[in-house]
Amino acid sequence: MDETAKPLRIPPEMAIYAEKHEIFDLVQVNLFTISFDNNIEIPVDLWIKLIQQRLSKIDCVRRGWVLEGIPQTREEALSLQEAGVAPNHVVLLEAPDAVLIERSQGKRIDPVTGDVYHVTFIWPEDKEVVQRLERQKTVSEEQLVAQLMQHHREVHALRKTYRNCLKGIDADQPHVDVFDQVLTYILSRHCSVAPHTPRVLLFGPPGSGKSLQAKLISQKYNIVNLCCGELLEAVSADVTNMGELIKPYLESGQQVPDSMVLQILTERLSRLDCTTRGWVLHGFPRDLEQAEKLQESNFIPSRVFFLEMTDDVAIERVTLRSIDPVTGEKYHSLYKPAPSPEVQTRLQFNPKDSEAQLLRQLKEYWANASSLQDLYPEAVHINADQDPHTVFESLESRLVGRLQNDA
């Protein structure tokens, strides 16, 4: 250029060309490399700008990203947040200083792939890779101790900065175990504090403990416990048109028509306590048609559980239970026998608990179970052949967290 012809103006096309081919980015990276190779401290804002530019690429946007080596200080963490770089999960790998010093001394680098190996813990099987391994740039033990001390000074502030999404993991164990724990954490979803109303459906064969589990859930989480059979009996006892309509069915042991059951159920689910506190429903629906009608009424459960056990266990649980007509106490020949011969003599058995009646109910349940499971593919299957509190813990572990569809 002619230096006498000033001021010089760069044509607009040059700026467009530079942006298109990322010339400015290339210059910035070159400056960064020069600074890094000459051990010049790189300004935080330059670090952040480079990271921000890289994370804005389409592959990071679509596939996500893993950021390692930064932030190392609270200042860097806050600068990342100001730039809009907010990780969903933060993993802090922790190990004793002695272990870290030992690992640093045995570290080897593959110059071709950049993979990191260790002479003791991780050694490549490929002989060609072994031949080209190089030692990491030597860092004296004094320098390493100084770096660890600096890390210990900063780590508390980093914990505080990322306290809502950080998980510490013990790195002093086989790398496969560390990876499994890290992967489990990053695949998890953080619990949302947004309000949501639980709507729970419990399925299971007779004797699987649906009533007991619904009672435990209701007591602990203040959810409305709805047993369809008890609800129908309560309505029939009221002096209402619907009560008079369903009373003959209940007295004769016939099944109440689905339209009436659904009308009663939807009215109950629409009340304020159910809409504000949530509900746990059992005893309905019993088949695919009833389940579809429930969904058409816009009462869609947020959790569905199938309590599973064999017919032999159901027979043992149901046919051996009895009740004391004097005290109302319930007993079971195996699990809770009568405390005295006097109580034993007055125990009564419900005709509905006969083996013939139970087998008919089991046949009906299993005939509809597969279609109900197809309708609720996200349902959780729980082994009900366990202690009731163990079953409740399994239910609870899947009840308290929100589903991805809820978020």
mmCIF file of C-alpha atoms in Angstrom:
data_model
loop_
_atom_site.group_PDB
_atom_site.id
_atom_site.type_symbol
_atom_site.label_atom_id
_atom_site.label_comp_id
_atom_site.label_asym_id
_atom_site.label_seq_id
_atom_site.Cartn_x
_atom_site.Cartn_y
_atom_site.Cartn_z
ATOM 1 C CA MET A 1 0.000 0.000 0.000
ATOM 2 C CA ASP A 2 1.046 3.579 -0.575
ATOM 3 C CA GLU A 3 1.868 4.958 2.868
ATOM 4 C CA THR A 4 1.566 8.530 1.567
ATOM 5 C CA ALA A 5 -2.103 8.016 0.790
ATOM 6 C CA LYS A 6 -3.543 8.334 4.294
ATOM 7 C CA PRO A 7 -5.878 7.714 5.938
ATOM 8 C CA LEU A 8 -6.183 4.207 4.519
ATOM 9 C CA ARG A 9 -9.632 2.622 4.354
ATOM 10 C CA ILE A 10 -10.193 -1.126 4.352
ATOM 11 C CA PRO A 11 -12.837 -2.062 1.785
ATOM 12 C CA PRO A 12 -16.098 -3.367 3.340
ATOM 13 C CA GLU A 13 -15.655 -6.579 1.375
ATOM 14 C CA MET A 14 -12.584 -7.376 3.481
ATOM 15 C CA ALA A 15 -14.608 -7.405 6.694
ATOM 16 C CA ILE A 16 -17.234 -9.673 5.136
ATOM 17 C CA TYR A 17 -14.512 -12.003 3.835
ATOM 18 C CA ALA A 18 -12.788 -12.082 7.229
ATOM 19 C CA GLU A 19 -16.012 -12.914 9.038
ATOM 20 C CA LYS A 20 -16.974 -15.570 6.505
ATOM 21 C CA HIS A 21 -13.635 -17.360 6.784
ATOM 22 C CA GLU A 22 -13.159 -16.625 10.501
ATOM 23 C CA ILE A 23 -9.946 -14.677 9.946
ATOM 24 C CA PHE A 24 -10.454 -12.668 13.131
ATOM 25 C CA ASP A 25 -10.948 -15.876 15.096
ATOM 26 C CA LEU A 26 -7.770 -17.308 13.589
ATOM 27 C CA VAL A 27 -5.758 -14.242 14.586
ATOM 28 C CA GLN A 28 -7.165 -14.422 18.090
ATOM 29 C CA VAL A 29 -6.303 -18.114 18.393
ATOM 30 C CA ASN A 30 -2.766 -17.401 17.167
ATOM 31 C CA LEU A 31 -2.339 -14.707 19.793
ATOM 32 C CA PHE A 32 -3.706 -17.110 22.383
ATOM 33 C CA THR A 33 -1.249 -19.822 21.284
ATOM 34 C CA ILE A 34 1.708 -17.446 21.429
ATOM 35 C CA SER A 35 0.723 -16.355 24.910
ATOM 36 C CA PHE A 36 0.251 -19.948 26.042
ATOM 37 C CA ASP A 37 3.550 -21.197 24.617
ATOM 38 C CA ASN A 38 5.451 -18.360 26.266
ATOM 39 C CA ASN A 39 3.764 -18.915 29.664
ATOM 40 C CA ILE A 40 2.129 -15.502 29.483
ATOM 41 C CA GLU A 41 -0.955 -15.225 31.694
ATOM 42 C CA ILE A 42 -3.997 -15.128 29.438
ATOM 43 C CA PRO A 43 -6.642 -12.541 30.372
ATOM 44 C CA VAL A 44 -9.912 -13.975 31.642
ATOM 45 C CA ASP A 45 -11.971 -12.011 29.121
ATOM 46 C CA LEU A 46 -9.980 -13.555 26.250
ATOM 47 C CA TRP A 47 -10.569 -17.047 27.652
ATOM 48 C CA ILE A 48 -14.273 -16.374 27.985
ATOM 49 C CA LYS A 49 -14.588 -14.925 24.496
ATOM 50 C CA LEU A 50 -12.870 -17.934 22.932
ATOM 51 C CA ILE A 51 -15.058 -20.358 24.867
ATOM 52 C CA GLN A 52 -18.204 -18.421 24.019
ATOM 53 C CA GLN A 53 -17.349 -18.464 20.319
ATOM 54 C CA ARG A 54 -16.651 -22.193 20.346
ATOM 55 C CA LEU A 55 -19.796 -23.086 22.258
ATOM 56 C CA SER A 56 -21.895 -21.103 19.790
ATOM 57 C CA LYS A 57 -20.941 -23.494 16.969
ATOM 58 C CA ILE A 58 -23.742 -25.664 15.668
ATOM 59 C CA ASP A 59 -22.222 -28.933 16.941
ATOM 60 C CA CYS A 60 -22.161 -27.655 20.536
ATOM 61 C CA VAL A 61 -25.671 -26.264 20.243
ATOM 62 C CA ARG A 62 -27.095 -29.522 18.905
ATOM 63 C CA ARG A 63 -25.022 -32.128 20.725
ATOM 64 C CA GLY A 64 -24.063 -30.329 23.919
ATOM 65 C CA TRP A 65 -20.577 -29.891 25.315
ATOM 66 C CA VAL A 66 -18.143 -30.866 28.062
ATOM 67 C CA LEU A 67 -15.908 -28.083 29.372
ATOM 68 C CA GLU A 68 -12.725 -29.081 31.230
ATOM 69 C CA GLY A 69 -9.926 -26.999 32.738
ATOM 70 C CA ILE A 70 -11.976 -23.858 33.228
ATOM 71 C CA PRO A 71 -13.247 -22.292 35.418
ATOM 72 C CA GLN A 72 -10.521 -22.636 38.016
ATOM 73 C CA THR A 73 -11.462 -19.534 39.997
ATOM 74 C CA ARG A 74 -14.661 -17.833 41.101
ATOM 75 C CA GLU A 75 -13.823 -14.898 38.829
ATOM 76 C CA GLU A 76 -13.730 -17.187 35.802
ATOM 77 C CA ALA A 77 -16.960 -18.896 36.866
ATOM 78 C CA LEU A 78 -18.797 -15.586 37.225
ATOM 79 C CA SER A 79 -17.417 -14.368 33.892
ATOM 80 C CA LEU A 80 -18.717 -17.521 32.220
ATOM 81 C CA GLN A 81 -22.140 -16.956 33.747
ATOM 82 C CA GLU A 82 -22.178 -13.337 32.569
ATOM 83 C CA ALA A 83 -21.350 -14.580 29.065
ATOM 84 C CA GLY A 84 -24.326 -16.949 29.180
ATOM 85 C CA VAL A 85 -22.300 -20.134 29.638
ATOM 86 C CA ALA A 86 -24.373 -21.964 32.245
ATOM 87 C CA PRO A 87 -23.725 -25.718 32.630
ATOM 88 C CA ASN A 88 -26.536 -28.083 33.554
ATOM 89 C CA HIS A 89 -24.183 -30.322 35.542
ATOM 90 C CA VAL A 90 -20.875 -29.581 37.245
ATOM 91 C CA VAL A 91 -18.657 -32.459 38.367
ATOM 92 C CA LEU A 92 -15.878 -31.903 40.899
ATOM 93 C CA LEU A 93 -13.385 -34.786 40.927
ATOM 94 C CA GLU A 94 -11.681 -35.074 44.303
ATOM 95 C CA ALA A 95 -8.714 -37.109 45.541
ATOM 96 C CA PRO A 96 -6.006 -36.794 48.222
ATOM 97 C CA ASP A 97 -2.987 -34.672 47.271
ATOM 98 C CA ALA A 98 -0.624 -37.643 47.603
ATOM 99 C CA VAL A 99 -2.643 -39.582 45.023
ATOM 100 C CA LEU A 100 -2.679 -36.633 42.615
ATOM 101 C CA ILE A 101 1.079 -36.141 42.909
ATOM 102 C CA GLU A 102 1.691 -39.834 42.237
ATOM 103 C CA ARG A 103 -0.594 -39.773 39.212
ATOM 104 C CA SER A 104 1.090 -36.685 37.783
ATOM 105 C CA GLN A 105 4.500 -38.352 37.819
ATOM 106 C CA GLY A 106 3.306 -41.375 35.840
ATOM 107 C CA LYS A 107 1.211 -39.553 33.249
ATOM 108 C CA ARG A 108 1.916 -40.142 29.545
ATOM 109 C CA ILE A 109 0.447 -38.419 26.461
ATOM 110 C CA ASP A 110 -0.264 -39.825 23.009
ATOM 111 C CA PRO A 111 0.859 -36.971 20.680
ATOM 112 C CA VAL A 112 -1.298 -38.283 17.831
ATOM 113 C CA THR A 113 -4.672 -38.562 19.586
ATOM 114 C CA GLY A 114 -4.055 -36.479 22.694
ATOM 115 C CA ASP A 115 -5.230 -39.370 24.888
ATOM 116 C CA VAL A 116 -3.838 -39.499 28.410
ATOM 117 C CA TYR A 117 -2.383 -42.705 29.863
ATOM 118 C CA HIS A 118 -0.638 -43.722 33.071
ATOM 119 C CA VAL A 119 2.183 -46.169 33.623
ATOM 120 C CA THR A 120 0.315 -47.788 36.536
ATOM 121 C CA PHE A 121 -3.409 -47.208 36.149
ATOM 122 C CA ILE A 122 -4.156 -46.901 32.420
ATOM 123 C CA TRP A 123 -1.733 -48.444 29.936
ATOM 124 C CA PRO A 124 -2.563 -48.911 26.215
ATOM 125 C CA GLU A 125 -2.738 -52.429 24.808
ATOM 126 C CA ASP A 126 -1.631 -51.322 21.342
ATOM 127 C CA LYS A 127 2.185 -51.575 21.103
ATOM 128 C CA GLU A 128 2.262 -48.882 18.435
ATOM 129 C CA VAL A 129 0.589 -46.462 20.833
ATOM 130 C CA VAL A 130 3.038 -47.451 23.584
ATOM 131 C CA GLN A 131 5.984 -46.626 21.312
ATOM 132 C CA ARG A 132 4.864 -43.059 20.691
ATOM 133 C CA LEU A 133 3.831 -42.117 24.226
ATOM 134 C CA GLU A 134 5.527 -39.035 25.603
ATOM 135 C CA ARG A 135 6.031 -37.679 29.081
ATOM 136 C CA GLN A 136 4.022 -34.648 30.000
ATOM 137 C CA LYS A 137 5.959 -31.421 30.322
ATOM 138 C CA THR A 138 7.796 -31.876 33.568
ATOM 139 C CA VAL A 139 6.365 -30.085 36.561
ATOM 140 C CA SER A 140 8.374 -30.280 39.736
ATOM 141 C CA GLU A 141 6.767 -31.585 42.883
ATOM 142 C CA GLU A 142 7.089 -28.118 44.441
ATOM 143 C CA GLN A 143 5.206 -26.565 41.519
ATOM 144 C CA LEU A 144 2.529 -29.243 41.714
ATOM 145 C CA VAL A 145 2.087 -28.683 45.450
ATOM 146 C CA ALA A 146 1.738 -24.954 44.791
ATOM 147 C CA GLN A 147 -0.936 -25.651 42.155
ATOM 148 C CA LEU A 148 -2.817 -27.902 44.580
ATOM 149 C CA MET A 149 -2.693 -25.234 47.292
ATOM 150 C CA GLN A 150 -4.085 -22.711 44.819
ATOM 151 C CA HIS A 151 -6.856 -25.165 43.911
ATOM 152 C CA HIS A 152 -7.780 -25.681 47.568
ATOM 153 C CA ARG A 153 -8.036 -21.911 48.026
ATOM 154 C CA GLU A 154 -10.402 -21.557 45.083
ATOM 155 C CA VAL A 155 -12.484 -24.734 45.307
ATOM 156 C CA HIS A 156 -14.746 -23.516 48.128
ATOM 157 C CA ALA A 157 -15.782 -20.469 46.087
ATOM 158 C CA LEU A 158 -16.405 -22.678 43.051
ATOM 159 C CA ARG A 159 -18.596 -24.981 45.138
ATOM 160 C CA LYS A 160 -20.595 -21.985 46.273
ATOM 161 C CA THR A 161 -20.941 -20.616 42.739
ATOM 162 C CA TYR A 162 -22.276 -23.904 41.338
ATOM 163 C CA ARG A 163 -23.959 -25.178 44.502
ATOM 164 C CA ASN A 164 -27.250 -25.895 42.703
ATOM 165 C CA CYS A 165 -25.752 -28.188 40.058
ATOM 166 C CA LEU A 166 -22.414 -29.412 41.452
ATOM 167 C CA LYS A 167 -21.653 -32.956 42.557
ATOM 168 C CA GLY A 168 -18.375 -34.052 44.112
ATOM 169 C CA ILE A 169 -17.119 -37.493 43.067
ATOM 170 C CA ASP A 170 -14.258 -39.436 44.611
ATOM 171 C CA ALA A 171 -11.613 -39.829 41.898
ATOM 172 C CA ASP A 172 -9.442 -42.146 44.011
ATOM 173 C CA GLN A 173 -10.967 -45.285 42.520
ATOM 174 C CA PRO A 174 -10.766 -47.153 39.196
ATOM 175 C CA HIS A 175 -11.454 -44.822 36.281
ATOM 176 C CA VAL A 176 -14.293 -47.079 35.082
ATOM 177 C CA ASP A 177 -16.131 -46.593 38.382
ATOM 178 C CA VAL A 178 -15.523 -42.849 38.273
ATOM 179 C CA PHE A 179 -16.925 -42.717 34.745
ATOM 180 C CA ASP A 180 -20.041 -44.668 35.746
ATOM 181 C CA GLN A 181 -20.758 -42.258 38.612
ATOM 182 C CA VAL A 182 -20.170 -39.191 36.449
ATOM 183 C CA LEU A 183 -22.340 -40.562 33.640
ATOM 184 C CA THR A 184 -25.150 -41.419 36.058
ATOM 185 C CA TYR A 185 -25.089 -37.868 37.380
ATOM 186 C CA ILE A 186 -25.012 -36.048 34.045
ATOM 187 C CA LEU A 187 -27.866 -38.208 32.731
ATOM 188 C CA SER A 188 -29.987 -37.202 35.696
ATOM 189 C CA ARG A 189 -32.370 -34.262 35.690
ATOM 190 C CA HIS A 190 -32.425 -31.696 38.439
ATOM 191 C CA CYS A 191 -35.577 -31.619 40.522
ATOM 192 C CA SER A 192 -37.748 -28.684 39.626
ATOM 193 C CA VAL A 193 -39.081 -26.510 42.426
ATOM 194 C CA ALA A 194 -42.018 -25.451 40.281
ATOM 195 C CA PRO A 195 -45.341 -26.484 41.811
ATOM 196 C CA HIS A 196 -46.981 -29.591 40.407
ATOM 197 C CA THR A 197 -49.950 -31.651 41.482
ATOM 198 C CA PRO A 198 -49.332 -35.408 41.728
ATOM 199 C CA ARG A 199 -51.907 -37.589 39.989
ATOM 200 C CA VAL A 200 -51.179 -41.228 40.750
ATOM 201 C CA LEU A 201 -52.730 -44.437 39.434
ATOM 202 C CA LEU A 202 -52.098 -47.733 41.213
ATOM 203 C CA PHE A 203 -52.667 -51.033 39.402
ATOM 204 C CA GLY A 204 -52.161 -54.528 40.711
ATOM 205 C CA PRO A 205 -53.839 -57.894 41.276
ATOM 206 C CA PRO A 206 -55.960 -58.499 44.386
ATOM 207 C CA GLY A 207 -53.776 -58.647 47.486
ATOM 208 C CA SER A 208 -50.921 -56.625 45.973
ATOM 209 C CA GLY A 209 -51.314 -53.910 48.611
ATOM 210 C CA LYS A 210 -52.806 -51.096 46.538
ATOM 211 C CA SER A 211 -54.967 -49.826 49.406
ATOM 212 C CA LEU A 212 -52.092 -49.868 51.893
ATOM 213 C CA GLN A 213 -49.666 -48.119 49.553
ATOM 214 C CA ALA A 214 -52.272 -45.497 48.651
ATOM 215 C CA LYS A 215 -52.840 -44.887 52.358
ATOM 216 C CA LEU A 216 -49.101 -44.476 53.016
ATOM 217 C CA ILE A 217 -48.705 -42.083 50.071
ATOM 218 C CA SER A 218 -51.735 -40.086 51.183
ATOM 219 C CA GLN A 219 -50.524 -39.794 54.762
ATOM 220 C CA LYS A 220 -46.994 -38.701 53.911
ATOM 221 C CA TYR A 221 -47.717 -36.308 51.044
ATOM 222 C CA ASN A 222 -51.224 -35.123 51.966
ATOM 223 C CA ILE A 223 -52.640 -36.470 48.697
ATOM 224 C CA VAL A 224 -56.323 -37.389 48.430
ATOM 225 C CA ASN A 225 -56.725 -41.176 48.646
ATOM 226 C CA LEU A 226 -59.454 -42.391 46.292
ATOM 227 C CA CYS A 227 -60.571 -46.021 46.327
ATOM 228 C CA CYS A 228 -63.199 -46.449 43.618
ATOM 229 C CA GLY A 229 -65.122 -49.121 45.545
ATOM 230 C CA GLU A 230 -65.259 -47.059 48.745
ATOM 231 C CA LEU A 231 -66.294 -43.990 46.756
ATOM 232 C CA LEU A 232 -69.229 -45.859 45.198
ATOM 233 C CA GLU A 233 -70.348 -47.118 48.618
ATOM 234 C CA ALA A 234 -70.174 -43.593 50.032
ATOM 235 C CA VAL A 235 -72.292 -42.235 47.171
ATOM 236 C CA SER A 236 -74.866 -45.022 47.541
ATOM 237 C CA ALA A 237 -75.245 -44.130 51.225
ATOM 238 C CA ASP A 238 -76.141 -40.532 50.349
ATOM 239 C CA VAL A 239 -79.733 -39.606 49.631
ATOM 240 C CA THR A 240 -79.076 -38.429 46.076
ATOM 241 C CA ASN A 241 -80.320 -39.420 42.660
ATOM 242 C CA MET A 242 -76.987 -41.025 41.778
ATOM 243 C CA GLY A 243 -76.891 -42.836 45.109
ATOM 244 C CA GLU A 244 -80.330 -44.319 44.479
ATOM 245 C CA LEU A 245 -79.293 -45.360 40.975
ATOM 246 C CA ILE A 246 -76.177 -47.311 41.958
ATOM 247 C CA LYS A 247 -77.511 -48.820 45.216
ATOM 248 C CA PRO A 248 -79.272 -51.790 43.518
ATOM 249 C CA TYR A 249 -76.070 -52.722 41.688
ATOM 250 C CA LEU A 250 -74.006 -52.734 44.877
ATOM 251 C CA GLU A 251 -76.606 -54.647 46.885
ATOM 252 C CA SER A 252 -76.896 -57.355 44.233
ATOM 253 C CA GLY A 253 -73.120 -57.570 43.675
ATOM 254 C CA GLN A 254 -73.415 -56.503 40.049
ATOM 255 C CA GLN A 255 -70.929 -54.194 38.373
ATOM 256 C CA VAL A 256 -71.971 -50.533 38.275
ATOM 257 C CA PRO A 257 -72.157 -49.277 34.658
ATOM 258 C CA ASP A 258 -69.025 -47.480 33.499
ATOM 259 C CA SER A 259 -70.937 -44.302 32.650
ATOM 260 C CA MET A 260 -72.170 -43.959 36.247
ATOM 261 C CA VAL A 261 -68.771 -44.793 37.743
ATOM 262 C CA LEU A 262 -67.071 -42.274 35.496
ATOM 263 C CA GLN A 263 -69.600 -39.563 36.337
ATOM 264 C CA ILE A 264 -69.084 -40.122 40.070
ATOM 265 C CA LEU A 265 -65.319 -40.305 39.718
ATOM 266 C CA THR A 266 -64.904 -37.202 37.564
ATOM 267 C CA GLU A 267 -67.076 -35.200 39.947
ATOM 268 C CA ARG A 268 -64.863 -36.269 42.863
ATOM 269 C CA LEU A 269 -61.615 -35.594 41.009
ATOM 270 C CA SER A 270 -62.872 -32.111 40.119
ATOM 271 C CA ARG A 271 -63.231 -31.026 43.730
ATOM 272 C CA LEU A 272 -60.865 -28.448 45.171
ATOM 273 C CA ASP A 273 -58.889 -30.853 47.379
ATOM 274 C CA CYS A 274 -58.013 -33.083 44.412
ATOM 275 C CA THR A 275 -57.097 -30.195 42.118
ATOM 276 C CA THR A 276 -54.875 -28.503 44.701
ATOM 277 C CA ARG A 277 -53.364 -31.421 46.640
ATOM 278 C CA GLY A 278 -53.396 -34.148 43.996
ATOM 279 C CA TRP A 279 -54.803 -37.663 44.195
ATOM 280 C CA VAL A 280 -53.912 -41.342 44.248
ATOM 281 C CA LEU A 281 -56.541 -43.562 42.606
ATOM 282 C CA HIS A 282 -56.906 -47.339 42.810
ATOM 283 C CA GLY A 283 -59.702 -49.732 41.836
ATOM 284 C CA PHE A 284 -60.343 -47.878 38.574
ATOM 285 C CA PRO A 285 -59.797 -48.211 35.656
ATOM 286 C CA ARG A 286 -59.997 -51.979 35.392
ATOM 287 C CA ASP A 287 -59.777 -52.327 31.614
ATOM 288 C CA LEU A 288 -58.648 -50.437 28.518
ATOM 289 C CA GLU A 289 -62.073 -48.945 27.759
ATOM 290 C CA GLN A 290 -62.374 -47.443 31.243
ATOM 291 C CA ALA A 291 -58.816 -46.079 31.058
ATOM 292 C CA GLU A 292 -59.481 -44.414 27.711
ATOM 293 C CA LYS A 293 -62.688 -42.846 29.033
ATOM 294 C CA LEU A 294 -60.764 -41.511 32.028
ATOM 295 C CA GLN A 295 -58.248 -39.898 29.700
ATOM 296 C CA GLU A 296 -61.005 -38.465 27.520
ATOM 297 C CA SER A 297 -62.309 -36.773 30.668
ATOM 298 C CA ASN A 298 -58.893 -35.016 30.914
ATOM 299 C CA PHE A 299 -57.924 -36.767 34.144
ATOM 300 C CA ILE A 300 -54.500 -37.910 33.021
ATOM 301 C CA PRO A 301 -52.183 -39.388 35.670
ATOM 302 C CA SER A 302 -48.664 -38.056 36.098
ATOM 303 C CA ARG A 303 -47.501 -41.338 37.650
ATOM 304 C CA VAL A 304 -48.679 -44.891 36.980
ATOM 305 C CA PHE A 305 -47.499 -47.871 39.020
ATOM 306 C CA PHE A 306 -48.090 -51.585 38.492
ATOM 307 C CA LEU A 307 -47.668 -53.624 41.675
ATOM 308 C CA GLU A 308 -46.630 -57.072 40.495
ATOM 309 C CA MET A 309 -46.635 -60.487 42.157
ATOM 310 C CA THR A 310 -47.546 -64.085 41.333
ATOM 311 C CA ASP A 311 -50.977 -65.657 41.751
ATOM 312 C CA ASP A 312 -49.629 -67.980 44.451
ATOM 313 C CA VAL A 313 -48.635 -65.002 46.586
ATOM 314 C CA ALA A 314 -52.036 -63.386 45.992
ATOM 315 C CA ILE A 315 -53.843 -66.556 47.090
ATOM 316 C CA GLU A 316 -51.704 -66.787 50.222
ATOM 317 C CA ARG A 317 -52.327 -63.158 51.131
ATOM 318 C CA VAL A 318 -56.060 -62.992 50.442
ATOM 319 C CA THR A 319 -57.549 -66.356 51.379
ATOM 320 C CA LEU A 320 -55.879 -66.496 54.808
ATOM 321 C CA ARG A 321 -56.969 -63.090 56.071
ATOM 322 C CA SER A 322 -59.787 -62.576 58.570
ATOM 323 C CA ILE A 323 -61.340 -59.964 60.859
ATOM 324 C CA ASP A 324 -62.337 -59.819 64.509
ATOM 325 C CA PRO A 325 -66.008 -58.663 64.561
ATOM 326 C CA VAL A 326 -65.630 -57.390 68.136
ATOM 327 C CA THR A 327 -62.602 -55.111 67.737
ATOM 328 C CA GLY A 328 -62.529 -54.703 63.963
ATOM 329 C CA GLU A 329 -58.875 -55.787 63.987
ATOM 330 C CA LYS A 330 -57.634 -57.604 60.874
ATOM 331 C CA TYR A 331 -55.539 -60.774 61.115
ATOM 332 C CA HIS A 332 -53.739 -63.205 58.826
ATOM 333 C CA SER A 333 -53.050 -66.855 59.511
ATOM 334 C CA LEU A 334 -49.359 -66.521 58.546
ATOM 335 C CA TYR A 335 -48.351 -62.871 58.835
ATOM 336 C CA LYS A 336 -50.470 -61.771 61.799
ATOM 337 C CA PRO A 337 -52.120 -64.671 63.659
ATOM 338 C CA ALA A 338 -54.708 -64.129 66.379
ATOM 339 C CA PRO A 339 -53.123 -63.288 69.752
ATOM 340 C CA SER A 340 -55.216 -65.793 71.712
ATOM 341 C CA PRO A 341 -57.493 -68.820 71.222
ATOM 342 C CA GLU A 342 -60.447 -66.661 72.289
ATOM 343 C CA VAL A 343 -59.857 -64.212 69.459
ATOM 344 C CA GLN A 344 -59.178 -67.058 67.038
ATOM 345 C CA THR A 345 -62.570 -68.649 67.682
ATOM 346 C CA ARG A 346 -64.500 -65.500 66.825
ATOM 347 C CA LEU A 347 -62.593 -64.575 63.649
ATOM 348 C CA GLN A 348 -64.686 -64.317 60.500
ATOM 349 C CA PHE A 349 -63.698 -64.646 56.859
ATOM 350 C CA ASN A 350 -65.094 -62.487 54.074
ATOM 351 C CA PRO A 351 -66.833 -64.605 51.395
ATOM 352 C CA LYS A 352 -65.219 -62.344 48.792
ATOM 353 C CA ASP A 353 -61.836 -63.704 49.905
ATOM 354 C CA SER A 354 -62.646 -67.273 48.887
ATOM 355 C CA GLU A 355 -60.166 -68.920 46.542
ATOM 356 C CA ALA A 356 -62.763 -69.409 43.785
ATOM 357 C CA GLN A 357 -63.730 -65.724 43.877
ATOM 358 C CA LEU A 358 -60.076 -64.670 43.952
ATOM 359 C CA LEU A 359 -59.163 -66.820 40.955
ATOM 360 C CA ARG A 360 -61.933 -65.171 38.924
ATOM 361 C CA GLN A 361 -60.608 -61.724 39.877
ATOM 362 C CA LEU A 362 -57.047 -62.698 38.999
ATOM 363 C CA LYS A 363 -58.142 -64.033 35.617
ATOM 364 C CA GLU A 364 -59.962 -60.770 34.900
ATOM 365 C CA TYR A 365 -56.980 -58.670 36.007
ATOM 366 C CA TRP A 366 -54.418 -60.498 33.880
ATOM 367 C CA ALA A 367 -56.750 -60.423 30.868
ATOM 368 C CA ASN A 368 -56.636 -56.603 30.951
ATOM 369 C CA ALA A 369 -53.146 -55.991 32.347
ATOM 370 C CA SER A 370 -51.232 -56.061 29.050
ATOM 371 C CA SER A 371 -53.556 -53.573 27.309
ATOM 372 C CA LEU A 372 -53.339 -51.213 30.297
ATOM 373 C CA GLN A 373 -49.558 -51.468 30.262
ATOM 374 C CA ASP A 374 -49.557 -50.603 26.561
ATOM 375 C CA LEU A 375 -51.691 -47.538 27.273
ATOM 376 C CA TYR A 376 -49.262 -46.396 29.976
ATOM 377 C CA PRO A 377 -45.802 -47.196 28.529
ATOM 378 C CA GLU A 378 -44.083 -44.899 31.054
ATOM 379 C CA ALA A 379 -45.549 -46.830 33.987
ATOM 380 C CA VAL A 380 -43.237 -48.108 36.705
ATOM 381 C CA HIS A 381 -43.379 -51.789 37.646
ATOM 382 C CA ILE A 382 -42.812 -52.544 41.335
ATOM 383 C CA ASN A 383 -42.227 -55.953 42.900
ATOM 384 C CA ALA A 384 -45.062 -56.180 45.443
ATOM 385 C CA ASP A 385 -43.817 -59.463 46.917
ATOM 386 C CA GLN A 386 -41.787 -57.576 49.520
ATOM 387 C CA ASP A 387 -42.235 -55.941 52.888
ATOM 388 C CA PRO A 388 -44.880 -53.159 52.547
ATOM 389 C CA HIS A 389 -42.422 -50.452 53.609
ATOM 390 C CA THR A 390 -39.877 -51.663 51.061
ATOM 391 C CA VAL A 391 -42.566 -51.416 48.383
ATOM 392 C CA PHE A 392 -43.429 -47.924 49.625
ATOM 393 C CA GLU A 393 -39.791 -46.835 49.390
ATOM 394 C CA SER A 394 -39.696 -48.025 45.776
ATOM 395 C CA LEU A 395 -42.883 -46.112 45.014
ATOM 396 C CA GLU A 396 -41.673 -43.022 46.832
ATOM 397 C CA SER A 397 -38.331 -42.909 45.028
ATOM 398 C CA ARG A 398 -40.195 -42.598 41.721
ATOM 399 C CA LEU A 399 -42.950 -40.385 43.054
ATOM 400 C CA VAL A 400 -41.066 -37.414 44.505
ATOM 401 C CA GLY A 401 -39.062 -36.582 41.363
ATOM 402 C CA ARG A 402 -40.705 -34.955 38.381
ATOM 403 C CA LEU A 403 -40.909 -36.745 35.064
ATOM 404 C CA GLN A 404 -39.353 -35.197 31.963
ATOM 405 C CA ASN A 405 -42.828 -34.512 30.632
ATOM 406 C CA ASP A 406 -43.656 -32.629 33.838
ATOM 407 C CA ALA A 407 -40.742 -30.252 33.524
#
